[in-house]
Amino acid sequence: MEQQFPIGEHIVDHLLDGKQSASGDAKLEEWQKANPENINDLRKYQKIWTATADVSTLQKFDSEKAWNQVNSKLETRKNRTRQLKNIALVVSGMAASLLIFLSLTFYTSLFSSSEATLAMSTTYGSRSEVILPDGSVVKLNAGSTLEYHYDQISQTRKVDFSGEAFFEVAKSKKPFVIETADGLKVKVLGTKFNLSAYPEDRMAQTSLVEGKVELSQNGSPNLILMPGQIASLDKKSNEIRYTEGEISHITSWMENKLYMENMSLQEVCTKMERWYDVKITLSDKSLGEKIHYTGVLKEQTVLDVLNALCQLSSIRYELKGKDILISGR
Amino acid sequence: MELTDEILITGIKRNDYSCYNQLFVRYYSRLCAFVFNQTQNYTASEDVVQELFIRLWIQRGRLEIKESISGYLYKASKNAALNYLRAEKSRRKSIQNIPVQEWQTDENLIEQIEFSAALNQCIGQLPERSRDVFMKSRFDGLKQQEIADQLGISVKTIKNQIWKSLQFLKACLELHDAFEP
């Protein structure tokens, strides 16, 4: 309930004075007597006022900074186990064949335990940002999965990926290789780029912001991307080609914006399903390719987006829980 | 969409680093404040809690939590902090005698920290200017008139803003059921 300011001033004075009881302030005492609920409310205001002092302690501990520290500590410990394993390997090389066999088994078991793959995933309707142990930062868009592991033998940072993400790969001599389910390989050393590779999409798209990446796929010739360039893999023809587009539009999902350049209703719906974790059905399939949009949607709620689409085109929608039915008007 | 602690732990057991990250961000400051209450040392508190989380990740395969996740984390922090204090005590024995006190007010302390964590989130939702006025009057021990001079507004306006902030914070905390222990 909105309290009137006059009593508010008394409450604020009371808190600023730091007194425990309301005695001494006739107006405040009268207000407390007027309604038992008021006594309770004053207690709550007091609790807030007291606890605000603890908030300053909480704010002294910066979890973002600490996360970076934990990351590098974890990385150092991994390196230590790696060195141990190398010793195991050297010893095995000097010993008899049985010993070699034994220590190799030992090596493999060590290998599988401490070099375990790091996995990350986001469901539909959620996004996430993570720093990998090598310092690379990955922003995952909705409905994405990523598995990272460092391959000791080839000295390569390996990532299996599906969905959409923005990668800021930390500079290192050890190559960082991403492989998608469709066999697209993106090889980088240190760079920033967006990769969209949802299994159900017809195209997998790589957009380079900084640095240099090399794209390859079984059989097709390699393709080098320079900053500002975009390349798409057509999954039907298995061809990788340079594509036209605006990088800032492609990466705008990180600012919760959707740039539509002659984007079909079908495409908009697919994105909305991922971003908001909803299920969209078109009453008439052909509608999806008939209607196209150009403009920017600043994501608010799924309803805001639907209302905006209704204004831009002659469609209407019905909403039942997470199910949305779109039909022509 | 907020994932529950339980979902995050399940993810961590499946090597999901983003779940680990989320659990870390969710609890780090709270556990540090909890440990700080006993150690009275900022750096040591951070070290203790970071070490706790590092062990949590390294031992994720063997992780078995029977109670609530937050209960487990507070308990583990307490043990880690006591270990730190004992080590510190024996290290400095010759120099000074620091008592390792028993933690008698755990429940109250945890409740207090949980409440301030919720309050911290609500304070974060205040408009910047209101937040400024609110924090200045509470923390910096500044007199109303001093704040008024700094910001170029009247004392009356300041009180009005504090009152509005208080009402917002109360509503926000009620929404998160923060008042009920």
Short mmCIF file of C-alpha atoms in Angstrom, two decimals:
data_model
loop_
_atom_site.label_atom_id
_atom_site.label_comp_id
_atom_site.label_asym_id
_atom_site.label_seq_id
_atom_site.Cartn_x
_atom_site.Cartn_y
_atom_site.Cartn_z
CA MET A 1 0.00 0.00 0.00
CA GLU A 2 1.35 3.43 -0.91
CA GLN A 3 1.87 5.42 2.29
CA GLN A 4 1.40 9.14 2.33
CA PHE A 5 4.58 11.13 2.56
CA PRO A 6 3.83 12.94 5.87
CA ILE A 7 4.09 9.69 7.85
CA GLY A 8 6.98 8.68 5.58
CA GLU A 9 8.96 11.66 6.80
CA HIS A 10 8.44 10.54 10.38
CA ILE A 11 9.56 7.02 9.55
CA VAL A 12 12.67 8.26 7.72
CA ASP A 13 13.55 10.57 10.63
CA HIS A 14 13.04 7.70 13.01
CA LEU A 15 15.43 5.47 11.02
CA LEU A 16 18.01 8.21 10.57
CA ASP A 17 17.99 8.79 14.33
CA GLY A 18 18.71 5.12 14.84
CA LYS A 19 16.20 4.73 17.66
CA GLN A 20 14.59 1.37 18.32
CA SER A 21 11.17 2.38 19.60
CA ALA A 22 8.73 4.89 18.24
CA SER A 23 8.31 6.63 21.57
CA GLY A 24 8.91 10.34 21.52
CA ASP A 25 7.28 10.88 18.17
CA ALA A 26 3.57 11.36 18.79
CA LYS A 27 2.62 11.17 15.12
CA LEU A 28 4.48 7.87 14.65
CA GLU A 29 2.97 6.36 17.81
CA GLU A 30 -0.49 7.35 16.68
CA TRP A 31 0.16 5.77 13.25
CA GLN A 32 1.29 2.52 14.86
CA LYS A 33 -1.80 2.36 17.01
CA ALA A 34 -4.10 2.99 14.07
CA ASN A 35 -3.39 -0.38 12.49
CA PRO A 36 -1.51 -3.49 13.73
CA GLU A 37 -0.18 -3.90 10.20
CA ASN A 38 1.70 -0.61 10.64
CA ILE A 39 3.77 -2.01 13.51
CA ASN A 40 4.80 -4.85 11.25
CA ASP A 41 5.63 -2.47 8.43
CA LEU A 42 7.81 -0.30 10.65
CA ARG A 43 9.66 -3.45 11.71
CA LYS A 44 10.28 -4.24 8.02
CA TYR A 45 11.59 -0.74 7.30
CA GLN A 46 13.89 -1.08 10.29
CA LYS A 47 15.13 -4.45 9.06
CA ILE A 48 15.91 -3.00 5.63
CA TRP A 49 17.73 -0.08 7.17
CA THR A 50 19.85 -2.32 9.39
CA ALA A 51 20.62 -4.84 6.65
CA THR A 52 21.76 -2.14 4.25
CA ALA A 53 24.98 -2.01 6.29
CA ASP A 54 25.64 -5.68 5.43
CA VAL A 55 25.02 -4.97 1.77
CA SER A 56 28.21 -2.92 1.70
CA THR A 57 30.17 -5.97 2.91
CA LEU A 58 28.59 -8.11 0.20
CA GLN A 59 29.45 -5.55 -2.44
CA LYS A 60 33.13 -5.68 -1.47
CA PHE A 61 33.32 -9.22 -2.88
CA ASP A 62 33.40 -9.03 -6.66
CA SER A 63 32.31 -12.39 -8.02
CA GLU A 64 33.29 -11.55 -11.61
CA LYS A 65 36.88 -10.82 -10.68
CA ALA A 66 36.95 -13.85 -8.42
CA TRP A 67 35.66 -16.09 -11.23
CA ASN A 68 38.67 -15.14 -13.36
CA GLN A 69 40.97 -15.99 -10.47
CA VAL A 70 39.31 -19.36 -9.95
CA ASN A 71 39.62 -20.07 -13.66
CA SER A 72 43.33 -19.46 -13.75
CA LYS A 73 43.84 -21.45 -10.55
CA LEU A 74 42.00 -24.40 -12.09
CA GLU A 75 44.11 -24.07 -15.22
CA THR A 76 47.39 -24.10 -13.27
CA ARG A 77 46.34 -27.24 -11.47
CA LYS A 78 45.52 -28.92 -14.75
CA ASN A 79 48.99 -28.11 -16.05
CA ARG A 80 50.46 -29.69 -12.96
CA THR A 81 48.62 -32.96 -13.60
CA ARG A 82 49.75 -32.75 -17.20
CA GLN A 83 53.40 -32.59 -16.16
CA LEU A 84 52.90 -35.62 -13.93
CA LYS A 85 51.48 -37.49 -16.86
CA ASN A 86 54.44 -36.60 -19.02
CA ILE A 87 56.76 -38.10 -16.41
CA ALA A 88 54.65 -41.25 -16.44
CA LEU A 89 55.08 -41.40 -20.19
CA VAL A 90 58.87 -40.95 -20.08
CA VAL A 91 59.27 -43.65 -17.45
CA SER A 92 57.20 -46.01 -19.52
CA GLY A 93 59.42 -45.39 -22.53
CA MET A 94 62.48 -46.52 -20.61
CA ALA A 95 60.98 -49.65 -19.14
CA ALA A 96 60.31 -53.11 -20.48
CA SER A 97 57.41 -53.75 -22.80
CA LEU A 98 55.13 -55.03 -20.07
CA LEU A 99 55.92 -52.00 -18.01
CA ILE A 100 55.22 -49.80 -20.99
CA PHE A 101 51.89 -51.45 -21.36
CA LEU A 102 51.12 -51.00 -17.67
CA SER A 103 52.14 -47.38 -17.48
CA LEU A 104 50.26 -46.61 -20.67
CA THR A 105 47.14 -48.02 -19.10
CA PHE A 106 47.89 -45.88 -16.10
CA TYR A 107 48.42 -42.93 -18.41
CA THR A 108 45.12 -43.48 -20.17
CA SER A 109 43.20 -43.70 -16.93
CA LEU A 110 44.79 -40.49 -15.72
CA PHE A 111 44.10 -38.93 -19.06
CA SER A 112 40.43 -39.71 -19.01
CA SER A 113 39.91 -38.50 -15.44
CA SER A 114 41.62 -35.13 -15.38
CA GLU A 115 41.26 -34.21 -19.05
CA ALA A 116 37.52 -34.72 -18.77
CA THR A 117 35.50 -32.72 -21.22
CA LEU A 118 33.91 -29.48 -20.08
CA ALA A 119 30.35 -29.22 -21.23
CA MET A 120 28.06 -26.24 -21.41
CA SER A 121 24.51 -25.87 -22.53
CA THR A 122 21.62 -23.46 -22.63
CA THR A 123 18.01 -24.46 -22.94
CA TYR A 124 15.48 -22.64 -25.08
CA GLY A 125 14.66 -19.32 -23.43
CA SER A 126 18.01 -18.89 -21.71
CA ARG A 127 21.45 -17.55 -22.49
CA SER A 128 24.76 -17.90 -20.74
CA GLU A 129 28.28 -16.54 -20.76
CA VAL A 130 31.26 -18.62 -19.69
CA ILE A 131 35.01 -18.30 -19.55
CA LEU A 132 36.78 -21.49 -20.59
CA PRO A 133 39.87 -22.65 -18.66
CA ASP A 134 42.12 -21.36 -21.44
CA GLY A 135 40.66 -17.85 -20.94
CA SER A 136 38.41 -17.86 -23.99
CA VAL A 137 34.99 -16.28 -23.46
CA VAL A 138 31.91 -17.87 -24.98
CA LYS A 139 28.47 -16.28 -25.01
CA LEU A 140 25.92 -18.99 -25.70
CA ASN A 141 22.60 -18.11 -27.31
CA ALA A 142 19.47 -20.12 -26.46
CA GLY A 143 19.36 -23.83 -27.23
CA SER A 144 23.11 -24.36 -27.64
CA THR A 145 25.58 -26.97 -26.42
CA LEU A 146 29.35 -26.88 -26.29
CA GLU A 147 31.95 -29.43 -25.25
CA TYR A 148 35.51 -28.34 -24.68
CA HIS A 149 38.61 -30.38 -24.08
CA TYR A 150 42.31 -29.91 -24.46
CA ASP A 151 43.89 -32.63 -26.58
CA GLN A 152 47.30 -33.29 -25.05
CA ILE A 153 48.64 -35.27 -28.03
CA SER A 154 47.81 -32.82 -30.81
CA GLN A 155 48.12 -29.84 -28.41
CA THR A 156 44.81 -28.55 -29.64
CA ARG A 157 41.88 -26.92 -27.89
CA LYS A 158 38.93 -28.86 -29.26
CA VAL A 159 35.28 -27.85 -29.16
CA ASP A 160 32.20 -29.75 -30.32
CA PHE A 161 29.41 -27.30 -30.90
CA SER A 162 25.80 -26.89 -31.91
CA GLY A 163 23.57 -23.82 -31.70
CA GLU A 164 24.71 -20.20 -31.76
CA ALA A 165 27.51 -18.53 -29.84
CA PHE A 166 29.91 -15.61 -29.89
CA PHE A 167 33.49 -16.73 -29.33
CA GLU A 168 36.32 -14.59 -28.03
CA VAL A 169 39.16 -17.06 -28.31
CA ALA A 170 42.16 -16.36 -26.08
CA LYS A 171 45.42 -16.00 -27.98
CA SER A 172 47.61 -19.09 -27.74
CA LYS A 173 49.93 -21.09 -29.98
CA LYS A 174 47.66 -24.06 -29.45
CA PRO A 175 45.00 -24.09 -32.15
CA PHE A 176 41.36 -23.78 -31.16
CA VAL A 177 39.26 -26.00 -33.39
CA ILE A 178 35.46 -26.02 -33.39
CA GLU A 179 33.57 -28.81 -35.06
CA THR A 180 29.82 -28.79 -35.63
CA ALA A 181 27.54 -31.79 -36.12
CA ASP A 182 27.42 -31.05 -39.85
CA GLY A 183 31.17 -31.50 -40.13
CA LEU A 184 32.00 -27.80 -40.39
CA LYS A 185 35.42 -27.11 -38.90
CA VAL A 186 36.46 -23.66 -37.74
CA LYS A 187 40.14 -23.33 -36.90
CA VAL A 188 41.42 -20.25 -35.06
CA LEU A 189 44.36 -19.04 -33.00
CA GLY A 190 42.96 -15.97 -31.25
CA THR A 191 39.96 -14.09 -32.53
CA LYS A 192 36.35 -12.96 -32.12
CA PHE A 193 33.53 -14.38 -34.18
CA ASN A 194 29.91 -15.48 -34.19
CA LEU A 195 29.01 -19.05 -35.09
CA SER A 196 25.46 -20.11 -35.78
CA ALA A 197 25.10 -23.85 -36.32
CA TYR A 198 21.72 -25.15 -35.19
CA PRO A 199 21.30 -28.72 -36.48
CA GLU A 200 17.80 -27.96 -37.84
CA ASP A 201 18.91 -24.90 -39.84
CA ARG A 202 19.70 -25.20 -43.54
CA MET A 203 22.82 -23.05 -43.20
CA ALA A 204 25.64 -22.84 -40.67
CA GLN A 205 27.07 -19.35 -40.57
CA THR A 206 30.39 -17.94 -39.36
CA SER A 207 30.86 -14.16 -39.01
CA LEU A 208 34.29 -12.82 -38.18
CA VAL A 209 34.76 -9.70 -36.07
CA GLU A 210 38.50 -9.79 -35.37
CA GLY A 211 41.51 -11.96 -36.27
CA LYS A 212 41.45 -14.75 -38.81
CA VAL A 213 39.69 -18.10 -39.08
CA GLU A 214 39.92 -21.03 -41.44
CA LEU A 215 36.81 -22.96 -42.40
CA SER A 216 36.77 -26.46 -43.77
CA GLN A 217 34.41 -29.33 -44.32
CA ASN A 218 35.07 -32.85 -45.54
CA GLY A 219 35.88 -32.62 -49.19
CA SER A 220 35.29 -28.93 -49.80
CA PRO A 221 38.28 -26.58 -50.18
CA ASN A 222 39.27 -24.50 -47.17
CA LEU A 223 38.08 -20.93 -46.91
CA ILE A 224 39.81 -18.11 -45.03
CA LEU A 225 37.71 -15.42 -43.37
CA MET A 226 39.00 -11.90 -42.77
CA PRO A 227 37.37 -9.41 -40.32
CA GLY A 228 33.95 -8.25 -41.52
CA GLN A 229 33.47 -11.32 -43.71
CA ILE A 230 30.70 -13.89 -43.34
CA ALA A 231 30.63 -17.43 -44.67
CA SER A 232 27.83 -19.98 -44.79
CA LEU A 233 27.85 -23.71 -45.14
CA ASP A 234 24.94 -24.96 -47.22
CA LYS A 235 24.18 -28.32 -45.66
CA LYS A 236 22.41 -29.63 -48.76
CA SER A 237 25.19 -28.97 -51.26
CA ASN A 238 27.98 -29.13 -48.65
CA GLU A 239 29.45 -25.94 -50.03
CA ILE A 240 31.04 -23.13 -48.03
CA ARG A 241 30.54 -19.69 -49.55
CA TYR A 242 31.10 -16.07 -48.65
CA THR A 243 27.77 -14.41 -47.77
CA GLU A 244 26.55 -10.83 -47.73
CA GLY A 245 25.44 -9.42 -44.40
CA GLU A 246 26.03 -6.96 -41.61
CA ILE A 247 28.07 -8.42 -38.73
CA SER A 248 26.67 -6.03 -36.11
CA HIS A 249 23.19 -7.26 -37.02
CA ILE A 250 24.19 -10.88 -36.71
CA THR A 251 25.74 -10.40 -33.28
CA SER A 252 22.87 -8.21 -32.03
CA TRP A 253 21.30 -11.16 -30.17
CA MET A 254 23.77 -10.36 -27.41
CA GLU A 255 21.98 -7.01 -26.93
CA ASN A 256 18.59 -8.71 -27.12
CA LYS A 257 17.91 -7.21 -30.55
CA LEU A 258 16.72 -8.93 -33.67
CA TYR A 259 17.63 -7.32 -36.98
CA MET A 260 15.37 -8.47 -39.79
CA GLU A 261 16.49 -7.89 -43.34
CA ASN A 262 13.76 -9.30 -45.50
CA MET A 263 13.46 -12.10 -42.93
CA SER A 264 10.66 -14.57 -43.48
CA LEU A 265 7.97 -15.09 -40.85
CA GLN A 266 9.14 -18.70 -40.64
CA GLU A 267 12.66 -17.59 -39.74
CA VAL A 268 11.39 -15.07 -37.16
CA CYS A 269 9.27 -17.84 -35.59
CA THR A 270 12.24 -20.22 -35.34
CA LYS A 271 14.25 -17.54 -33.55
CA MET A 272 11.37 -16.72 -31.19
CA GLU A 273 10.95 -20.39 -30.30
CA ARG A 274 14.58 -20.54 -29.23
CA TRP A 275 14.73 -17.18 -27.48
CA TYR A 276 11.48 -17.48 -25.53
CA ASP A 277 11.08 -21.23 -25.23
CA VAL A 278 7.66 -21.25 -26.92
CA LYS A 279 6.10 -23.44 -29.62
CA ILE A 280 4.79 -21.57 -32.63
CA THR A 281 2.45 -23.11 -35.18
CA LEU A 282 1.34 -21.49 -38.42
CA SER A 283 -2.26 -22.20 -39.34
CA ASP A 284 -1.25 -22.05 -42.98
CA LYS A 285 2.26 -23.33 -43.79
CA SER A 286 2.65 -21.09 -46.84
CA LEU A 287 2.24 -18.04 -44.59
CA GLY A 288 5.77 -18.57 -43.27
CA GLU A 289 7.43 -17.84 -46.60
CA LYS A 290 4.83 -15.35 -47.85
CA ILE A 291 5.44 -12.67 -45.23
CA HIS A 292 8.81 -10.95 -44.89
CA TYR A 293 9.96 -8.32 -42.41
CA THR A 294 12.59 -5.61 -42.43
CA GLY A 295 13.40 -3.71 -39.25
CA VAL A 296 14.72 -4.09 -35.72
CA LEU A 297 12.90 -5.75 -32.85
CA LYS A 298 14.16 -4.83 -29.43
CA GLU A 299 13.26 -7.90 -27.48
CA GLN A 300 11.00 -7.38 -24.50
CA THR A 301 8.51 -10.15 -23.93
CA VAL A 302 7.23 -12.64 -26.44
CA LEU A 303 3.92 -10.73 -26.42
CA ASP A 304 5.67 -7.47 -27.34
CA VAL A 305 7.27 -9.18 -30.30
CA LEU A 306 4.02 -10.80 -31.42
CA ASN A 307 2.14 -7.50 -31.15
CA ALA A 308 4.83 -5.77 -33.18
CA LEU A 309 4.62 -8.45 -35.88
CA CYS A 310 0.83 -8.09 -35.99
CA GLN A 311 1.21 -4.37 -36.61
CA LEU A 312 3.76 -4.93 -39.35
CA SER A 313 1.74 -7.53 -41.24
CA SER A 314 -1.78 -8.86 -41.47
CA ILE A 315 -1.48 -11.74 -39.03
CA ARG A 316 -3.02 -12.46 -35.66
CA TYR A 317 -2.09 -14.82 -32.87
CA GLU A 318 -3.66 -16.96 -30.19
CA LEU A 319 -1.77 -17.83 -27.05
CA LYS A 320 -2.28 -20.96 -24.94
CA GLY A 321 0.44 -21.36 -22.34
CA LYS A 322 3.62 -21.93 -24.31
CA ASP A 323 1.76 -22.67 -27.54
CA ILE A 324 1.21 -19.88 -30.02
CA LEU A 325 -0.95 -20.19 -33.11
CA ILE A 326 -0.39 -17.63 -35.86
CA SER A 327 -2.92 -17.20 -38.65
CA GLY A 328 -3.64 -14.71 -41.44
CA ARG A 329 -6.06 -11.86 -41.00
CA MET B 1 15.14 -18.03 -16.45
CA GLU B 2 16.72 -18.93 -13.10
CA LEU B 3 17.88 -22.50 -12.74
CA THR B 4 17.49 -24.01 -9.28
CA ASP B 5 20.56 -24.94 -7.20
CA GLU B 6 19.71 -28.61 -7.66
CA ILE B 7 19.67 -28.32 -11.46
CA LEU B 8 23.01 -26.50 -11.35
CA ILE B 9 24.59 -29.26 -9.23
CA THR B 10 23.27 -31.92 -11.59
CA GLY B 11 24.82 -29.96 -14.45
CA ILE B 12 28.14 -29.67 -12.62
CA LYS B 13 28.22 -33.44 -12.18
CA ARG B 14 27.80 -33.69 -15.95
CA ASN B 15 30.84 -31.39 -16.42
CA ASP B 16 28.69 -28.40 -17.34
CA TYR B 17 31.01 -25.44 -16.76
CA SER B 18 28.27 -22.85 -17.23
CA CYS B 19 26.31 -24.39 -14.35
CA TYR B 20 29.47 -24.18 -12.25
CA ASN B 21 29.83 -20.53 -13.26
CA GLN B 22 26.22 -19.76 -12.32
CA LEU B 23 26.47 -21.43 -8.93
CA PHE B 24 29.70 -19.53 -8.29
CA VAL B 25 28.20 -16.14 -9.16
CA ARG B 26 25.10 -16.93 -7.12
CA TYR B 27 26.90 -17.80 -3.88
CA TYR B 28 30.36 -16.25 -3.98
CA SER B 29 29.70 -12.90 -2.24
CA ARG B 30 27.34 -14.44 0.29
CA LEU B 31 29.81 -17.11 1.35
CA CYS B 32 32.63 -14.56 1.48
CA ALA B 33 30.54 -12.33 3.76
CA PHE B 34 29.79 -15.38 5.92
CA VAL B 35 33.46 -16.32 6.21
CA PHE B 36 34.48 -12.69 6.68
CA ASN B 37 32.28 -12.53 9.75
CA GLN B 38 34.67 -14.98 11.37
CA THR B 39 38.05 -14.17 9.81
CA GLN B 40 37.67 -10.36 9.61
CA ASN B 41 40.08 -10.57 6.69
CA TYR B 42 38.92 -9.81 3.15
CA THR B 43 41.71 -11.59 1.24
CA ALA B 44 41.58 -14.67 3.45
CA SER B 45 37.80 -14.90 3.04
CA GLU B 46 38.09 -14.78 -0.73
CA ASP B 47 40.86 -17.40 -0.72
CA VAL B 48 38.87 -19.74 1.48
CA VAL B 49 35.74 -19.52 -0.67
CA GLN B 50 37.64 -19.77 -3.98
CA GLU B 51 39.45 -22.85 -2.73
CA LEU B 52 36.10 -24.34 -1.75
CA PHE B 53 34.73 -23.82 -5.26
CA ILE B 54 37.89 -25.18 -6.89
CA ARG B 55 37.56 -28.36 -4.85
CA LEU B 56 33.88 -28.53 -5.75
CA TRP B 57 34.81 -28.60 -9.45
CA ILE B 58 37.75 -31.00 -9.16
CA GLN B 59 35.69 -33.44 -7.10
CA ARG B 60 32.47 -32.95 -9.02
CA GLY B 61 32.33 -36.62 -10.03
CA ARG B 62 32.27 -37.71 -6.40
CA LEU B 63 29.96 -34.96 -5.21
CA GLU B 64 27.13 -36.14 -2.99
CA ILE B 65 24.94 -33.55 -1.35
CA LYS B 66 22.23 -34.83 0.89
CA GLU B 67 20.97 -31.57 2.37
CA SER B 68 20.02 -28.34 0.60
CA ILE B 69 22.73 -26.94 -1.68
CA SER B 70 22.92 -23.64 0.20
CA GLY B 71 23.08 -25.48 3.54
CA TYR B 72 25.92 -27.59 2.18
CA LEU B 73 27.84 -24.58 0.88
CA TYR B 74 27.53 -22.65 4.14
CA LYS B 75 28.61 -25.68 6.13
CA ALA B 76 31.58 -26.34 3.86
CA SER B 77 32.59 -22.65 4.09
CA LYS B 78 32.42 -22.80 7.84
CA ASN B 79 34.68 -25.85 7.97
CA ALA B 80 37.11 -24.29 5.53
CA ALA B 81 37.17 -21.06 7.52
CA LEU B 82 37.79 -22.92 10.79
CA ASN B 83 40.65 -24.80 9.15
CA TYR B 84 42.10 -21.54 7.96
CA LEU B 85 41.81 -20.00 11.43
CA ARG B 86 43.46 -23.00 13.06
CA ALA B 87 46.33 -22.91 10.60
CA GLU B 88 46.66 -19.19 11.09
CA LYS B 89 46.64 -19.63 14.84
CA SER B 90 49.47 -22.15 14.86
CA ARG B 91 51.43 -20.06 12.37
CA ARG B 92 51.22 -16.96 14.51
CA LYS B 93 51.31 -18.65 17.87
CA SER B 94 54.54 -16.99 18.83
CA ILE B 95 53.37 -13.58 17.75
CA GLN B 96 49.91 -13.32 19.20
CA ASN B 97 47.11 -15.38 20.49
CA ILE B 98 44.05 -15.32 18.26
CA PRO B 99 41.11 -17.18 19.69
CA VAL B 100 39.24 -19.58 17.42
CA GLN B 101 35.73 -18.81 18.51
CA GLU B 102 32.93 -21.21 18.06
CA TRP B 103 30.35 -20.06 15.61
CA GLN B 104 27.30 -19.89 17.77
CA THR B 105 24.98 -17.78 15.71
CA ASP B 106 25.13 -19.65 12.40
CA GLU B 107 21.41 -19.72 11.71
CA ASN B 108 20.94 -16.04 12.49
CA LEU B 109 24.03 -15.06 10.58
CA ILE B 110 23.02 -17.06 7.50
CA GLU B 111 19.52 -15.61 7.64
CA GLN B 112 20.99 -12.13 7.93
CA ILE B 113 23.29 -12.70 4.93
CA GLU B 114 20.50 -14.22 2.84
CA PHE B 115 18.34 -11.20 3.63
CA SER B 116 21.06 -8.71 2.69
CA ALA B 117 21.72 -10.65 -0.54
CA ALA B 118 18.04 -10.26 -1.46
CA LEU B 119 18.19 -6.61 -0.41
CA ASN B 120 21.31 -6.10 -2.52
CA GLN B 121 19.44 -7.36 -5.57
CA CYS B 122 16.50 -5.06 -4.87
CA ILE B 123 18.80 -2.08 -4.30
CA GLY B 124 20.27 -2.87 -7.72
CA GLN B 125 16.84 -2.28 -9.22
CA LEU B 126 16.50 1.23 -7.81
CA PRO B 127 17.06 4.11 -10.22
CA GLU B 128 20.71 5.20 -9.98
CA ARG B 129 19.98 8.54 -8.33
CA SER B 130 17.71 7.07 -5.64
CA ARG B 131 20.25 4.35 -4.97
CA ASP B 132 22.92 6.98 -4.56
CA VAL B 133 20.90 8.98 -2.05
CA PHE B 134 19.84 5.86 -0.16
CA MET B 135 23.35 4.42 0.15
CA LYS B 136 24.91 7.77 0.99
CA SER B 137 22.52 8.38 3.87
CA ARG B 138 22.97 4.85 5.20
CA PHE B 139 26.65 4.10 4.64
CA ASP B 140 28.70 7.21 4.38
CA GLY B 141 27.23 8.56 7.59
CA LEU B 142 26.69 11.82 5.79
CA LYS B 143 24.34 14.33 7.33
CA GLN B 144 21.19 15.08 5.37
CA GLN B 145 22.39 18.63 4.81
CA GLU B 146 25.76 17.44 3.43
CA ILE B 147 24.08 15.11 0.93
CA ALA B 148 21.66 17.85 0.01
CA ASP B 149 24.57 20.21 -0.68
CA GLN B 150 26.46 17.56 -2.67
CA LEU B 151 23.53 16.78 -4.93
CA GLY B 152 22.10 20.28 -5.00
CA ILE B 153 18.67 19.31 -3.69
CA SER B 154 16.73 20.11 -0.53
CA VAL B 155 16.72 17.98 2.62
CA LYS B 156 13.00 17.53 2.14
CA THR B 157 13.58 16.03 -1.32
CA ILE B 158 16.18 13.67 0.09
CA LYS B 159 13.83 12.39 2.76
CA ASN B 160 11.15 11.98 0.16
CA GLN B 161 13.52 9.92 -2.01
CA ILE B 162 14.62 7.73 0.90
CA TRP B 163 10.98 7.12 1.70
CA LYS B 164 10.18 6.15 -1.88
CA SER B 165 13.19 3.82 -1.96
CA LEU B 166 12.14 2.23 1.32
CA GLN B 167 8.67 1.56 -0.01
CA PHE B 168 10.07 0.04 -3.19
CA LEU B 169 12.57 -2.11 -1.28
CA LYS B 170 9.87 -3.37 1.09
CA ALA B 171 7.63 -4.33 -1.83
CA CYS B 172 10.53 -5.93 -3.70
CA LEU B 173 11.59 -7.99 -0.66
CA GLU B 174 8.00 -9.03 0.05
CA LEU B 175 7.79 -10.24 -3.53
CA HIS B 176 10.81 -12.47 -2.93
CA ASP B 177 9.45 -13.69 0.42
CA ALA B 178 12.60 -12.35 2.02
CA PHE B 179 10.98 -11.26 5.29
CA GLU B 180 9.89 -14.76 6.24
CA PRO B 181 12.80 -16.60 7.79
#
